[in-house]
Amino acid sequence: MDPFEFVLVIVSIVVGLALADLLSTVAKLLRADVKAGLLHSMWVFFVGVILLQQFWSRWVQVDRPDWSTLDVSAFVLPALLGYLAASLLSPGPEAATRSMDEYFVERRVPFLSVNILLLASYSLEDLVLGSGELWVHLLRAGIAGVFLLAILVRRRGVQLACVTSCTLIAIAFAYFWTSSLSRNAALAG
């Protein structure tokens, strides 16, 4: 087992736990244990996209020969924050009596704050591991601004606009990032 595989096991476990937490939330929604809401469901989808992209993007480091403690920490931190984001979407017992959208809006500050930290951890990881481009950091800063807006404004329409824009950006980023991997593999092969 090479160092990358060893480190990826840690990330895989944490991302797997986060996805399990998200799927548990979806099961509660499908069983009608809680009253589903569009806003909450869209944030659940967003975090799912982010977690899958996060795991997929780890493979860019497959050829890294040496890993310092700082490298490993920067590599694992986004997975830990992704787990926290997924967990914060999980309904507590008090959610059974109202809509998950109301529940989310009341508890949005910790969730969105963790997502801002998650974006910062991606940039930290890029800096520590020597990857990432300026436009990616600027895009993350813009998304952090959208998260900040969602923290400051409770209105449902603003919340829906925020999650829609973040989800579309995440999907587009995942698509273009995956396309660039395919192009790079074709050039190398």
XYZ file of C-alpha atoms in Angstrom:
189
model
C 0.000 0.000 0.000
C 1.519 3.318 -1.041
C 1.171 6.517 1.051
C -1.665 7.893 -1.102
C -3.764 4.761 -0.620
C -3.180 4.891 3.128
C -4.314 8.523 3.338
C -7.232 7.937 0.961
C -8.577 5.219 3.279
C -9.076 7.842 5.997
C -10.854 10.185 3.583
C -12.955 7.305 2.219
C -14.192 6.358 5.676
C -15.127 9.935 6.591
C -16.822 10.660 3.240
C -18.625 7.295 3.479
C -19.946 8.207 6.930
C -21.078 11.588 5.608
C -22.902 9.978 2.679
C -24.506 7.477 5.077
C -25.722 10.390 7.204
C -27.177 12.097 4.116
C -28.885 8.875 3.024
C -30.335 8.487 6.522
C -31.779 11.995 6.188
C -33.257 11.099 2.792
C -34.778 7.923 4.294
C -36.432 9.991 7.050
C -37.865 12.285 4.390
C -39.126 9.366 2.288
C -40.679 7.628 5.313
C -42.336 10.940 6.208
C -40.767 10.857 9.675
C -40.318 14.571 9.026
C -42.094 16.936 6.627
C -39.920 17.347 3.539
C -39.199 20.776 2.158
C -37.710 21.898 -1.143
C -35.053 24.129 0.429
C -33.761 21.465 2.817
C -33.873 18.788 0.102
C -31.845 20.989 -2.233
C -29.177 21.525 0.445
C -29.056 17.748 1.000
C -28.513 17.283 -2.755
C -25.843 20.022 -2.773
C -23.867 18.374 0.034
C -24.148 15.015 -1.748
C -22.673 16.537 -4.917
C -19.883 18.189 -2.918
C -19.012 14.961 -1.095
C -18.840 12.922 -4.298
C -16.771 15.577 -6.055
C -14.542 15.852 -3.006
C -13.815 12.123 -3.067
C -13.302 12.068 -6.831
C -10.941 15.053 -6.750
C -8.630 13.296 -4.290
C -7.226 11.187 -7.112
C -5.292 14.153 -8.464
C -2.750 13.409 -5.701
C -2.313 9.721 -6.607
C 1.314 10.195 -7.723
C 2.391 12.231 -4.688
C 5.375 10.302 -3.273
C 5.772 11.895 0.167
C 3.213 13.002 2.745
C 4.023 15.210 5.714
C 1.699 15.579 8.686
C 0.631 18.958 7.292
C -0.109 17.361 3.893
C -2.254 14.639 5.471
C -4.062 17.159 7.678
C -4.835 19.441 4.736
C -5.986 16.420 2.699
C -8.304 15.031 5.415
C -9.746 18.317 6.771
C -12.234 18.865 3.901
C -13.671 15.377 4.449
C -14.157 16.089 8.157
C -15.924 19.367 7.409
C -18.035 17.638 4.743
C -19.122 15.143 7.381
C -20.105 17.998 9.702
C -22.104 19.663 6.917
C -23.963 16.402 6.229
C -24.635 15.864 9.933
C -26.019 19.361 10.383
C -28.687 18.614 7.759
C -29.909 15.587 9.689
C -33.200 16.323 11.455
C -33.269 16.248 15.229
C -36.271 15.025 17.250
C -37.789 18.521 17.342
C -38.050 18.524 13.530
C -40.930 16.033 13.524
C -43.527 18.727 14.191
C -42.652 21.177 11.405
C -41.350 21.517 7.881
C -37.704 20.718 7.262
C -37.449 24.092 5.484
C -38.404 25.918 8.694
C -36.050 23.665 10.623
C -33.219 24.425 8.195
C -33.743 28.199 8.192
C -33.638 28.253 11.997
C -30.428 26.199 12.026
C -28.777 27.524 8.862
C -25.966 29.470 10.564
C -23.902 26.471 11.769
C -24.467 24.578 8.502
C -23.520 27.486 6.260
C -20.598 28.448 8.508
C -19.206 24.914 8.186
C -19.592 25.214 4.409
C -17.597 28.460 4.433
C -14.898 26.658 6.427
C -15.106 23.781 3.934
C -14.390 26.151 1.047
C -11.473 27.644 2.973
C -10.153 24.134 3.674
C -10.175 23.343 -0.059
C -8.023 26.408 -0.719
C -5.759 25.536 2.212
C -5.376 22.040 0.798
C -4.494 23.477 -2.616
C -1.873 25.750 -1.065
C -0.331 23.022 1.084
C -0.322 20.372 -1.645
C 0.751 22.788 -4.371
C -2.282 22.570 -6.614
C -5.225 24.767 -7.576
C -5.507 27.786 -9.797
C -6.370 31.389 -8.952
C -9.788 31.240 -10.649
C -10.751 28.292 -8.423
C -9.902 30.271 -5.278
C -11.885 33.239 -6.598
C -14.843 30.980 -7.367
C -14.716 29.608 -3.824
C -14.635 33.144 -2.425
C -17.727 33.987 -4.478
C -19.550 30.910 -3.202
C -18.536 31.802 0.351
C -20.199 35.174 -0.288
C -23.386 33.363 -1.315
C -23.221 31.306 1.900
C -22.761 34.513 3.881
C -25.829 36.010 2.193
C -27.812 32.882 3.139
C -26.646 33.314 6.737
C -27.760 36.937 6.861
C -31.121 36.658 5.059
C -33.889 34.344 6.292
C -36.257 34.845 3.338
C -37.133 31.608 1.580
C -36.698 33.070 -1.918
C -33.158 34.212 -1.122
C -32.369 30.847 0.452
C -33.634 29.001 -2.644
C -31.628 31.288 -4.947
C -28.503 30.640 -2.863
C -28.797 26.854 -2.863
C -29.736 26.765 -6.553
C -26.744 28.867 -7.591
C -24.337 26.902 -5.367
C -25.640 23.574 -6.682
C -25.386 24.627 -10.322
C -21.838 25.894 -9.775
C -20.874 22.659 -7.989
C -22.298 20.504 -10.799
C -20.613 22.630 -13.494
C -17.318 22.562 -11.594
C -17.511 18.765 -11.212
C -18.278 18.376 -14.929
C -15.449 20.632 -16.113
C -12.991 19.202 -13.591
C -13.795 15.654 -14.730
C -13.479 16.746 -18.371
C -10.044 18.211 -17.654
C -8.977 14.897 -16.102
C -10.073 13.076 -19.262
C -8.188 15.558 -21.472
C -5.063 15.227 -19.337
C -5.261 11.438 -19.452
C -5.665 11.524 -23.236
C -2.631 13.812 -23.577
C -0.551 11.615 -21.278
C -1.586 8.398 -23.031
